[in-house]
Tab-separated table of C-alpha atoms in Angstrom:
chain	number	residue	atom	x	y	z
A	41	MET	CA	134.900	101.116	-65.773
A	42	ALA	CA	136.783	98.405	-64.852
A	43	GLU	CA	135.316	95.791	-62.407
A	44	LEU	CA	138.300	94.850	-59.426
A	45	LYS	CA	136.711	92.934	-56.862
A	46	LEU	CA	139.764	91.742	-53.933
A	47	PHE	CA	138.598	88.718	-51.736
A	48	ARG	CA	140.841	88.609	-48.595
A	49	THR	CA	141.058	88.540	-44.997
A	50	TRP	CA	141.535	91.253	-42.164
A	51	SER	CA	144.881	89.821	-41.344
A	52	THR	CA	146.999	88.097	-44.116
A	53	PRO	CA	150.299	90.014	-45.501
A	54	PHE	CA	149.838	88.454	-48.575
A	55	ALA	CA	146.461	90.154	-49.184
A	56	LEU	CA	148.255	93.679	-47.870
A	57	ARG	CA	150.535	93.576	-50.489
A	58	VAL	CA	148.113	93.818	-53.147
A	59	VAL	CA	146.128	96.248	-50.608
A	60	TRP	CA	149.312	98.298	-51.324
A	61	ALA	CA	150.498	97.881	-54.878
A	62	LEU	CA	146.603	99.162	-55.520
A	63	ASN	CA	146.374	101.967	-53.078
A	64	LEU	CA	149.923	103.180	-54.604
A	65	LYS	CA	148.756	103.633	-58.226
A	66	GLY	CA	145.826	104.997	-57.046
A	67	ILE	CA	143.120	102.506	-58.515
A	68	GLN	CA	139.740	101.544	-57.435
A	69	TYR	CA	138.294	98.338	-55.809
A	70	ASP	CA	136.458	96.308	-54.050
A	71	THR	CA	136.852	94.158	-50.765
A	72	ILE	CA	135.412	91.236	-49.864
A	73	PHE	CA	136.265	89.788	-46.471
A	74	GLU	CA	136.670	85.901	-46.314
A	75	ASP	CA	136.631	83.600	-43.014
A	76	LEU	CA	139.009	80.630	-43.981
A	77	SER	CA	137.061	78.314	-41.802
A	78	ASN	CA	133.981	78.879	-43.540
A	79	LYS	CA	135.277	79.683	-47.178
A	80	SER	CA	132.793	81.161	-49.375
A	81	SER	CA	131.317	79.227	-52.783
A	82	LEU	CA	132.523	82.232	-55.081
A	83	LEU	CA	136.717	82.433	-53.471
A	84	LEU	CA	136.293	78.246	-54.060
A	85	GLN	CA	135.287	78.609	-57.662
A	86	TYR	CA	138.196	81.381	-58.484
A	87	ASN	CA	140.677	79.977	-56.706
A	88	PRO	CA	139.894	75.775	-56.834
A	89	ILE	CA	144.067	74.453	-56.731
A	90	TYR	CA	144.936	76.255	-53.560
A	91	LYS	CA	141.532	77.331	-51.941
A	92	LYS	CA	143.389	80.581	-50.433
A	93	VAL	CA	143.360	84.364	-50.485
A	94	PRO	CA	144.433	86.758	-51.698
A	95	VAL	CA	142.631	86.620	-54.979
A	96	LEU	CA	141.764	89.439	-57.218
A	97	VAL	CA	139.239	89.844	-59.864
A	98	HIS	CA	139.512	92.223	-62.683
A	99	ASN	CA	136.127	91.950	-64.939
A	100	GLY	CA	135.088	88.630	-63.978
A	101	LYS	CA	138.722	86.960	-64.394
A	102	PRO	CA	140.870	85.432	-61.456
A	103	LEU	CA	144.030	86.168	-60.730
A	104	VAL	CA	146.327	84.642	-58.023
A	105	GLU	CA	148.872	84.200	-55.679
A	106	SER	CA	150.370	87.776	-54.463
A	107	LEU	CA	153.088	88.299	-56.193
A	108	LEU	CA	151.881	87.331	-59.648
A	109	ILE	CA	148.837	89.265	-58.987
A	110	LEU	CA	151.831	92.461	-58.133
A	111	GLU	CA	152.844	91.854	-61.641
A	112	TYR	CA	149.741	91.999	-62.909
A	113	ILE	CA	148.620	95.202	-61.763
A	114	ASP	CA	151.980	96.699	-63.048
A	115	GLU	CA	151.261	95.559	-66.755
A	116	THR	CA	148.157	96.239	-66.474
A	117	TRP	CA	148.678	99.673	-65.235
A	118	LYS	CA	151.106	101.841	-65.468
A	119	GLN	CA	151.272	105.175	-63.573
A	120	THR	CA	154.360	104.705	-60.307
A	121	PRO	CA	156.079	101.418	-61.733
A	122	LEU	CA	156.664	98.918	-58.870
A	123	LEU	CA	158.854	96.845	-61.043
A	124	PRO	CA	162.337	98.940	-62.361
A	125	GLU	CA	162.562	99.321	-65.812
A	126	ASP	CA	165.840	97.369	-66.693
A	127	PRO	CA	165.702	93.468	-67.558
A	128	SER	CA	168.516	92.854	-64.875
A	129	GLU	CA	166.615	94.881	-62.335
A	130	ARG	CA	163.749	93.530	-62.837
A	131	ALA	CA	165.387	89.730	-62.834
A	132	THR	CA	166.990	91.098	-59.175
A	133	ALA	CA	164.102	92.158	-57.872
A	134	ARG	CA	162.169	89.032	-58.532
A	135	PHE	CA	165.136	86.871	-57.264
A	136	TRP	CA	165.006	88.918	-53.491
A	137	ALA	CA	160.931	88.624	-53.415
A	138	LYS	CA	160.955	85.223	-54.438
A	139	PHE	CA	163.947	84.669	-51.590
A	140	GLY	CA	161.644	86.481	-49.072
A	141	ASP	CA	159.326	84.176	-49.595
A	142	ASP	CA	160.641	81.398	-50.370
A	143	LYS	CA	163.173	81.169	-47.481
A	144	VAL	CA	162.806	84.452	-45.137
A	145	LEU	CA	159.911	83.924	-44.626
A	146	LEU	CA	159.760	80.462	-43.609
A	147	SER	CA	162.556	80.854	-41.410
A	148	VAL	CA	161.305	83.123	-39.761
A	149	TRP	CA	158.076	81.168	-39.085
A	150	ASN	CA	160.150	78.623	-37.923
A	151	VAL	CA	161.297	81.012	-34.764
A	152	PHE	CA	157.897	82.250	-34.566
A	153	ILE	CA	156.467	77.804	-33.976
A	154	LYS	CA	159.231	76.706	-31.786
A	155	GLN	CA	160.937	76.960	-28.387
A	156	GLY	CA	164.374	76.356	-26.686
A	157	LYS	CA	166.696	74.846	-29.010
A	158	ASP	CA	164.739	74.588	-32.060
A	159	GLN	CA	163.995	77.844	-31.667
A	160	GLU	CA	167.886	78.744	-31.216
A	161	GLU	CA	168.543	77.089	-34.235
A	162	ALA	CA	165.739	78.553	-36.578
A	163	ILE	CA	167.131	81.729	-34.842
A	164	VAL	CA	170.441	81.262	-36.716
A	165	THR	CA	168.889	80.422	-39.635
A	166	ALA	CA	166.826	82.931	-40.480
A	167	GLN	CA	169.174	85.611	-39.462
A	168	GLU	CA	171.429	84.271	-41.709
A	169	ASN	CA	168.700	84.709	-44.341
A	170	LEU	CA	168.033	88.648	-42.954
A	171	GLY	CA	171.445	89.212	-43.436
A	172	PHE	CA	171.754	88.777	-47.092
A	173	VAL	CA	168.123	91.044	-47.635
A	174	GLU	CA	170.109	93.540	-45.462
A	175	ARG	CA	172.951	93.754	-47.859
A	176	GLN	CA	170.387	94.682	-50.301
A	177	LEU	CA	169.539	98.059	-49.116
A	178	THR	CA	172.709	99.159	-49.194
A	179	GLY	CA	172.917	103.075	-49.905
A	180	LYS	CA	169.313	102.930	-50.436
A	181	LYS	CA	166.128	104.280	-48.403
A	182	PHE	CA	164.019	101.812	-50.175
A	183	PHE	CA	165.013	97.822	-52.345
A	184	ASN	CA	163.137	100.382	-54.955
A	185	GLY	CA	165.500	103.010	-54.238
A	186	GLU	CA	164.279	106.174	-53.662
A	187	THR	CA	160.486	105.068	-53.801
A	188	ILE	CA	158.586	102.035	-52.152
A	189	GLY	CA	158.675	99.076	-55.064
A	190	PHE	CA	158.100	95.440	-55.743
A	191	VAL	CA	160.601	93.805	-53.134
A	192	ASP	CA	159.532	96.653	-50.109
A	193	LEU	CA	155.810	95.748	-50.665
A	194	ALA	CA	157.160	91.774	-51.028
A	195	PHE	CA	158.853	91.610	-47.603
A	196	GLY	CA	156.225	94.402	-45.782
A	197	TRP	CA	155.329	91.739	-43.568
A	198	LEU	CA	158.441	92.714	-41.853
A	199	ALA	CA	157.140	95.974	-40.887
A	200	ASN	CA	154.459	94.898	-38.797
A	201	LEU	CA	153.838	90.808	-38.230
A	202	LEU	CA	157.565	90.040	-37.662
A	203	SER	CA	157.319	92.875	-34.371
A	204	VAL	CA	153.906	90.978	-33.831
A	205	TRP	CA	155.502	87.692	-33.455
A	206	GLU	CA	159.278	88.803	-32.070
A	207	GLU	CA	156.964	90.333	-28.902
A	208	ILE	CA	155.324	87.171	-28.400
A	209	CYS	CA	158.101	84.866	-28.269
A	210	GLY	CA	160.594	87.308	-26.681
A	211	VAL	CA	162.915	87.200	-29.389
A	212	THR	CA	164.827	90.454	-31.397
A	213	LEU	CA	165.040	89.278	-34.712
A	214	ILE	CA	166.452	91.905	-36.339
A	215	ASP	CA	168.108	94.396	-33.690
A	216	HIS	CA	169.623	97.917	-34.445
A	217	GLU	CA	173.420	96.877	-34.293
A	218	LYS	CA	173.662	94.189	-36.619
A	219	PHE	CA	170.686	94.911	-39.063
A	220	PRO	CA	170.870	99.318	-39.154
A	221	MET	CA	169.510	99.112	-42.511
A	222	LEU	CA	166.649	97.086	-42.527
A	223	SER	CA	165.673	98.675	-39.007
A	224	GLU	CA	165.611	102.058	-40.786
A	225	TRP	CA	163.693	100.288	-43.753
A	226	ILE	CA	161.455	99.104	-41.286
A	227	GLN	CA	161.047	102.284	-40.135
A	228	ASN	CA	160.636	103.884	-43.480
A	229	PHE	CA	158.393	101.461	-44.861
A	230	ALA	CA	155.328	101.443	-41.831
A	231	GLY	CA	155.617	105.136	-41.897
A	232	ALA	CA	155.003	105.998	-45.584
A	233	PRO	CA	151.462	106.993	-46.042
A	234	ILE	CA	149.690	104.187	-47.903
A	235	ILE	CA	151.080	101.457	-46.132
A	236	LYS	CA	150.607	103.460	-42.402
A	237	GLU	CA	146.606	103.366	-43.400
A	238	SER	CA	146.380	99.721	-44.192
A	239	TRP	CA	147.901	97.949	-41.257
A	240	PRO	CA	145.630	95.564	-38.864
A	241	PRO	CA	144.777	96.538	-35.696
A	242	ARG	CA	148.334	95.258	-33.709
A	243	ASP	CA	145.970	94.173	-30.896
A	244	LYS	CA	143.872	92.033	-33.039
A	245	LEU	CA	146.951	90.314	-34.485
A	246	ILE	CA	148.536	89.807	-31.671
A	247	THR	CA	145.946	88.171	-29.917
A	248	LYS	CA	145.712	86.188	-33.169
A	249	TYR	CA	149.153	85.105	-33.234
A	250	GLN	CA	149.376	84.177	-29.314
A	251	ALA	CA	146.898	81.374	-29.946
A	252	LEU	CA	148.375	80.174	-32.930
A	253	ARG	CA	152.131	80.372	-30.930
A	254	GLU	CA	150.249	78.589	-28.142
A	255	VAL	CA	148.576	75.858	-30.779
A	256	TYR	CA	152.329	74.929	-31.820
A	257	THR	CA	153.999	74.808	-28.483
A	258	SER	CA	151.498	72.545	-27.169
A	259	LYS	CA	152.364	69.949	-29.422
A	260	GLU	CA	155.618	69.366	-28.360
A	261	ALA	CA	157.628	69.390	-24.657
A	262	PRO	CA	159.904	72.495	-24.675
A	263	LYS	CA	163.980	70.996	-25.738
B	260	MET	CA	176.362	89.056	-79.613
B	261	ALA	CA	179.852	87.180	-79.400
B	262	LYS	CA	179.730	83.944	-78.185
B	263	ASN	CA	181.895	84.382	-74.593
B	264	ASP	CA	179.369	87.013	-73.756
B	265	VAL	CA	176.908	85.085	-72.507
B	266	LYS	CA	177.114	81.716	-70.270
B	267	VAL	CA	175.190	78.866	-68.253
B	268	LEU	CA	176.593	77.491	-65.452
B	269	GLY	CA	174.562	74.200	-65.668
B	270	ALA	CA	174.761	70.554	-65.770
B	271	TRP	CA	173.141	68.387	-68.510
B	272	PRO	CA	170.953	66.516	-66.438
B	273	SER	CA	169.450	69.469	-64.427
B	274	PRO	CA	165.959	70.413	-66.019
B	275	TYR	CA	166.131	73.791	-64.037
B	276	VAL	CA	169.278	74.387	-66.415
B	277	MET	CA	167.611	73.024	-69.805
B	278	ARG	CA	165.315	75.745	-69.322
B	279	PRO	CA	167.429	79.063	-70.266
B	280	ARG	CA	169.073	77.086	-72.649
B	281	ILE	CA	165.530	76.640	-74.326
B	282	ALA	CA	165.080	80.065	-73.950
B	283	LEU	CA	168.452	80.783	-75.460
B	284	ASN	CA	167.734	78.646	-78.505
B	285	ILE	CA	164.226	80.232	-79.226
B	286	LYS	CA	166.432	83.798	-78.991
B	287	SER	CA	169.428	82.447	-81.365
B	288	VAL	CA	171.750	83.256	-79.178
B	289	ASN	CA	175.161	82.064	-78.837
B	290	TYR	CA	176.083	81.027	-75.340
B	291	GLU	CA	179.242	79.066	-73.301
B	292	PHE	CA	178.026	76.151	-71.299
B	293	LEU	CA	179.877	75.528	-68.453
B	294	GLU	CA	179.211	72.482	-67.054
B	295	GLU	CA	179.602	71.909	-63.475
B	296	THR	CA	181.399	68.772	-62.560
B	297	PHE	CA	179.304	66.214	-60.160
B	298	GLY	CA	178.998	66.474	-56.503
B	299	SER	CA	181.068	69.815	-56.102
B	300	LYS	CA	180.291	73.331	-57.134
B	301	SER	CA	182.982	75.454	-59.147
B	302	GLU	CA	184.239	79.323	-57.610
B	303	LEU	CA	182.610	80.651	-60.816
B	304	LEU	CA	179.215	79.636	-59.028
B	305	LEU	CA	179.884	79.923	-55.986
B	306	GLN	CA	180.632	83.439	-56.938
B	307	SER	CA	177.734	83.895	-59.460
B	308	ASN	CA	175.196	82.543	-57.051
B	309	PRO	CA	176.385	83.189	-53.127
B	310	VAL	CA	172.617	82.724	-52.214
B	311	HIS	CA	171.481	79.678	-52.988
B	312	LYS	CA	175.020	78.423	-54.637
B	313	LYS	CA	173.134	75.760	-56.949
B	314	ILE	CA	172.808	76.055	-60.709
B	315	PRO	CA	171.358	77.275	-62.924
B	316	VAL	CA	173.339	80.436	-63.123
B	317	LEU	CA	173.201	82.954	-66.302
B	318	ILE	CA	175.939	85.360	-66.418
B	319	HIS	CA	175.259	88.212	-69.254
B	320	GLY	CA	178.874	90.254	-69.498
B	321	ASP	CA	179.715	90.091	-66.103
B	322	LYS	CA	175.937	89.945	-64.180
B	323	PRO	CA	174.533	86.514	-63.011
B	324	ILE	CA	170.824	85.680	-63.022
B	325	CYS	CA	169.816	82.779	-60.754
B	326	GLU	CA	167.147	81.038	-60.570
B	327	SER	CA	166.097	79.364	-63.893
B	328	MET	CA	161.947	80.952	-64.329
B	329	ILE	CA	163.289	84.456	-63.741
B	330	ILE	CA	166.184	83.579	-65.872
B	331	VAL	CA	163.950	82.610	-68.650
B	332	GLU	CA	162.481	85.924	-68.403
B	333	TYR	CA	164.958	87.917	-68.442
B	334	ILE	CA	166.094	86.375	-71.334
B	335	ASP	CA	162.252	87.310	-73.290
B	336	GLU	CA	162.817	91.077	-71.753
B	337	VAL	CA	166.649	91.523	-72.880
B	338	TRP	CA	166.319	89.735	-76.469
B	339	THR	CA	163.519	91.242	-77.974
B	340	SER	CA	163.773	90.369	-81.504
B	341	GLY	CA	163.267	86.663	-81.221
B	342	PRO	CA	159.989	85.187	-81.110
B	343	SER	CA	158.523	86.179	-77.214
B	344	ILE	CA	158.500	83.473	-75.008
B	345	LEU	CA	155.906	85.404	-73.226
B	346	PRO	CA	152.588	86.859	-74.755
B	347	SER	CA	151.991	90.109	-74.447
B	348	ASP	CA	148.519	90.062	-72.257
B	349	PRO	CA	148.636	90.693	-68.747
B	350	TYR	CA	146.277	88.011	-67.594
B	351	ASP	CA	147.980	85.340	-70.279
B	352	ARG	CA	151.080	86.433	-69.116
B	353	ALA	CA	149.566	85.627	-65.459
B	354	ILE	CA	148.202	82.312	-66.713
B	355	GLN	CA	150.986	81.264	-67.694
B	356	ARG	CA	153.199	82.313	-64.653
B	357	PHE	CA	150.777	80.764	-62.191
B	358	TRP	CA	150.739	77.061	-64.232
B	359	ALA	CA	155.017	77.191	-64.267
B	360	ALA	CA	154.731	78.545	-60.314
B	361	TYR	CA	152.637	74.851	-59.899
B	362	VAL	CA	154.912	72.638	-61.782
B	363	ASP	CA	157.554	73.448	-59.279
B	364	GLU	CA	155.976	74.197	-56.454
B	365	LYS	CA	153.335	71.624	-56.399
B	366	TRP	CA	153.551	68.716	-59.213
B	367	PHE	CA	157.340	68.388	-59.796
B	368	ALA	CA	157.547	68.029	-55.456
B	369	ALA	CA	155.434	65.559	-55.182
B	370	MET	CA	157.111	63.266	-58.752
B	371	ARG	CA	160.594	64.554	-56.089
B	372	GLY	CA	158.570	62.649	-53.730
B	373	LEU	CA	157.402	59.360	-55.368
B	374	ARG	CA	161.550	59.029	-55.951
B	375	SER	CA	162.060	58.202	-53.061
B	376	ALA	CA	158.991	56.712	-51.573
B	377	GLN	CA	157.572	53.315	-50.363
B	378	GLY	CA	154.406	51.293	-49.968
B	379	GLU	CA	151.252	54.170	-48.818
B	380	GLU	CA	153.794	57.060	-48.889
B	381	ARG	CA	154.244	56.356	-52.809
B	382	LYS	CA	151.012	56.469	-53.552
B	383	ALA	CA	149.561	59.245	-52.269
B	384	PHE	CA	152.590	60.973	-53.822
B	385	LEU	CA	151.779	58.343	-57.188
B	386	ASP	CA	147.756	60.164	-57.197
B	387	GLN	CA	149.269	63.587	-56.336
B	388	VAL	CA	151.118	63.526	-59.566
B	389	THR	CA	148.366	61.916	-61.865
B	390	GLU	CA	146.449	64.125	-60.423
B	391	GLY	CA	148.232	67.562	-61.301
B	392	LEU	CA	148.919	65.652	-65.023
B	393	ALA	CA	145.165	65.617	-64.743
B	394	LEU	CA	144.815	69.314	-64.419
B	395	LEU	CA	147.636	70.499	-66.468
B	396	GLU	CA	145.545	68.481	-69.232
B	397	GLU	CA	142.669	70.815	-68.814
B	398	ALA	CA	145.211	73.882	-68.563
B	399	PHE	CA	146.631	72.976	-71.892
B	400	GLY	CA	143.158	72.646	-73.596
B	401	LYS	CA	142.420	76.075	-72.368
B	402	CYS	CA	145.878	77.821	-73.163
B	403	SER	CA	146.456	76.164	-76.235
B	404	LYS	CA	143.368	76.757	-77.796
B	405	GLY	CA	143.792	74.019	-80.455
B	406	LYS	CA	147.477	74.875	-81.113
B	407	ALA	CA	150.482	73.070	-80.578
B	408	PHE	CA	151.953	74.049	-77.350
B	409	PHE	CA	150.516	76.259	-74.173
B	410	GLY	CA	152.077	79.014	-75.559
B	411	GLY	CA	150.248	78.928	-79.371
B	412	ASP	CA	151.855	77.886	-82.021
B	413	ARG	CA	155.958	78.402	-80.456
B	414	ILE	CA	157.245	77.233	-77.759
B	415	GLY	CA	156.217	79.326	-74.467
B	416	LEU	CA	156.987	79.946	-70.642
B	417	LEU	CA	154.501	77.529	-69.819
B	418	ASP	CA	156.245	74.865	-72.451
B	419	ILE	CA	159.596	75.509	-71.021
B	420	ALA	CA	158.556	75.433	-67.115
B	421	PHE	CA	156.697	71.984	-67.528
B	422	GLY	CA	158.951	70.466	-70.929
B	423	SER	CA	161.721	70.680	-68.901
B	424	PHE	CA	160.649	68.014	-66.473
B	425	LEU	CA	159.712	65.355	-69.433
B	426	GLY	CA	162.899	63.897	-69.204
B	427	TRP	CA	162.916	63.019	-65.348
B	428	LEU	CA	159.340	62.083	-65.901
B	429	LYS	CA	160.184	59.530	-68.595
B	430	VAL	CA	163.212	58.065	-66.133
B	431	THR	CA	160.079	57.692	-63.336
B	432	GLU	CA	157.960	55.914	-65.506
B	433	LYS	CA	160.779	53.163	-66.434
B	434	VAL	CA	161.505	52.590	-62.363
B	435	ASN	CA	158.306	52.994	-61.115
B	436	GLY	CA	156.413	50.993	-63.359
B	437	VAL	CA	153.711	53.221	-64.185
B	438	LYS	CA	152.548	55.491	-67.506
B	439	LEU	CA	152.083	59.074	-66.152
B	440	LEU	CA	151.650	60.582	-69.642
B	441	ASP	CA	148.720	58.581	-70.840
B	442	GLU	CA	146.640	58.229	-74.272
B	443	ALA	CA	143.237	57.911	-72.790
B	444	LYS	CA	143.388	59.970	-69.600
B	445	THR	CA	146.199	63.037	-70.706
B	446	PRO	CA	145.830	62.466	-74.762
B	447	GLY	CA	146.438	66.223	-74.769
B	448	LEU	CA	149.449	66.377	-73.327
B	449	VAL	CA	151.080	62.891	-74.791
B	450	LYS	CA	151.036	64.988	-78.364
B	451	TRP	CA	152.576	67.810	-76.813
B	452	ALA	CA	155.703	65.920	-74.702
B	453	GLU	CA	156.396	64.722	-78.681
B	454	ARG	CA	155.774	68.167	-80.202
B	455	PHE	CA	157.994	69.941	-77.282
B	456	CYS	CA	160.759	66.769	-77.742
B	457	ALA	CA	161.056	67.234	-81.281
B	458	ASP	CA	161.067	71.511	-81.333
B	459	ALA	CA	164.709	72.392	-82.588
B	460	ALA	CA	165.101	74.718	-79.809
B	461	VAL	CA	164.755	71.958	-77.559
B	462	LYS	CA	166.190	69.088	-79.407
B	463	SER	CA	169.697	69.639	-78.158
B	464	VAL	CA	169.194	69.965	-75.077
B	465	MET	CA	166.788	67.369	-73.497
B	466	PRO	CA	169.149	64.093	-72.437
B	467	GLU	CA	168.478	60.767	-73.578
B	468	THR	CA	166.250	58.652	-71.332
B	469	GLU	CA	168.798	55.719	-70.895
B	470	LYS	CA	171.331	58.865	-70.207
B	471	LEU	CA	169.216	59.792	-67.597
B	472	LEU	CA	168.185	56.371	-66.360
B	473	GLU	CA	171.656	55.643	-65.817
B	474	PHE	CA	171.913	58.975	-64.331
B	475	SER	CA	169.644	58.109	-61.724
B	476	LYS	CA	170.774	55.422	-60.322
B	477	VAL	CA	174.064	57.186	-59.434
B	478	LEU	CA	171.960	60.006	-57.819
B	479	ALA	CA	170.337	57.224	-55.667
B	480	ALA	CA	173.662	55.525	-54.974
B	481	LYS	CA	174.835	59.106	-53.804
B	482	MET	CA	171.970	59.653	-51.563
B	483	LYS	CA	172.081	56.384	-49.997
B	484	GLY	CA	176.148	56.524	-49.488
B	485	ALA	CA	176.313	53.468	-51.584
B	486	PRO	CA	179.880	54.099	-53.830
B	487	PRO	CA	177.732	54.206	-58.076
B	488	PRO	CA	176.952	51.208	-59.682
B	489	LYS	CA	180.043	50.800	-61.870
B	490	ASN	CA	178.955	51.038	-66.085
């Protein structure tokens, strides 16, 4: 029996991707919850360069970086494939997952941590990026087509964390009029059984991110 | 495959553009190299990569593929009769991808910082670059298992990812008066770099250091807003 351990925190969206992938494929694993203010020696041993979660340890061998872990899972356990078979479709999936992490997440985070004029500018950038993502859903229920796949898992944070940040800031980034397809995708993804059962508790997320926003916005005077 | 079925949009100084070209060479695939003019972006580039508007872009038939390492994996998956660029074992593949991402996101970011930094900041970037090279030296030992390349007997994904930066590494050494790859500290990487640059798949697309050095002056001048120096 393969030994599989996932190091995560209760809230990180990056580890959730791995949880979803393993659950979608029906793979058994043990979970180790980390306190990032007091990282375990095991975590530091398994991820010495980045010292972050998630880390997946398979038969004693560590894997880090959530999207790379997803590719490993997909290549090791072939049931319920996350990536399509066709090479150009795979390239497209990898492109959008990378765009999500490199551009979308950063631009949305900027909306969350800023205020005043800075926040207004951040909203414009975030919505431009979200516009590209919206168009990828044309004619599809999920980014992967009829079923949840790699890109859906990569953008999963849009289906819960985003609304937490929107609520705290009083800003709506994804409204039904401007982003009808993304809005529907959020409903479909968030409501899918495997996904629904693993969301972190919303009230805890609100408390955590409320405190974080206070830290960021108290550092500078609003413009 | 007819030559004009495969196109690479790029520019000769770009390490990112080198990557798909090396991969295509490994697979013995003929392609047309469409060189962008420095300082402007062609219609074809803007159409093929509307999101980032950046090179390289691989155009296969009518399909554009963007992002250099994504293009390399695409090439490996399409042209399966040529030598493999990624290993077959999922864990080994994950290791190659991990270090390729490290090179791009951490190591080259520090190299770029070094290019424009002054004083204390410069020293900090230099330390980061050197520490990164120490990590990569260790990774080379583990990945190569005594063979010539990170990929084993033949050039693989990580060789392409890291090796494509060797031209700029040499320029940085000259401009900063430092030795980054060093026989004492990174002996494995020193020999690997020689083998990589001499490889048949790499030789024709690796720019000469002198040419790259001249180009870097043009680039630096442009970034400062001054007119480019006359050669």
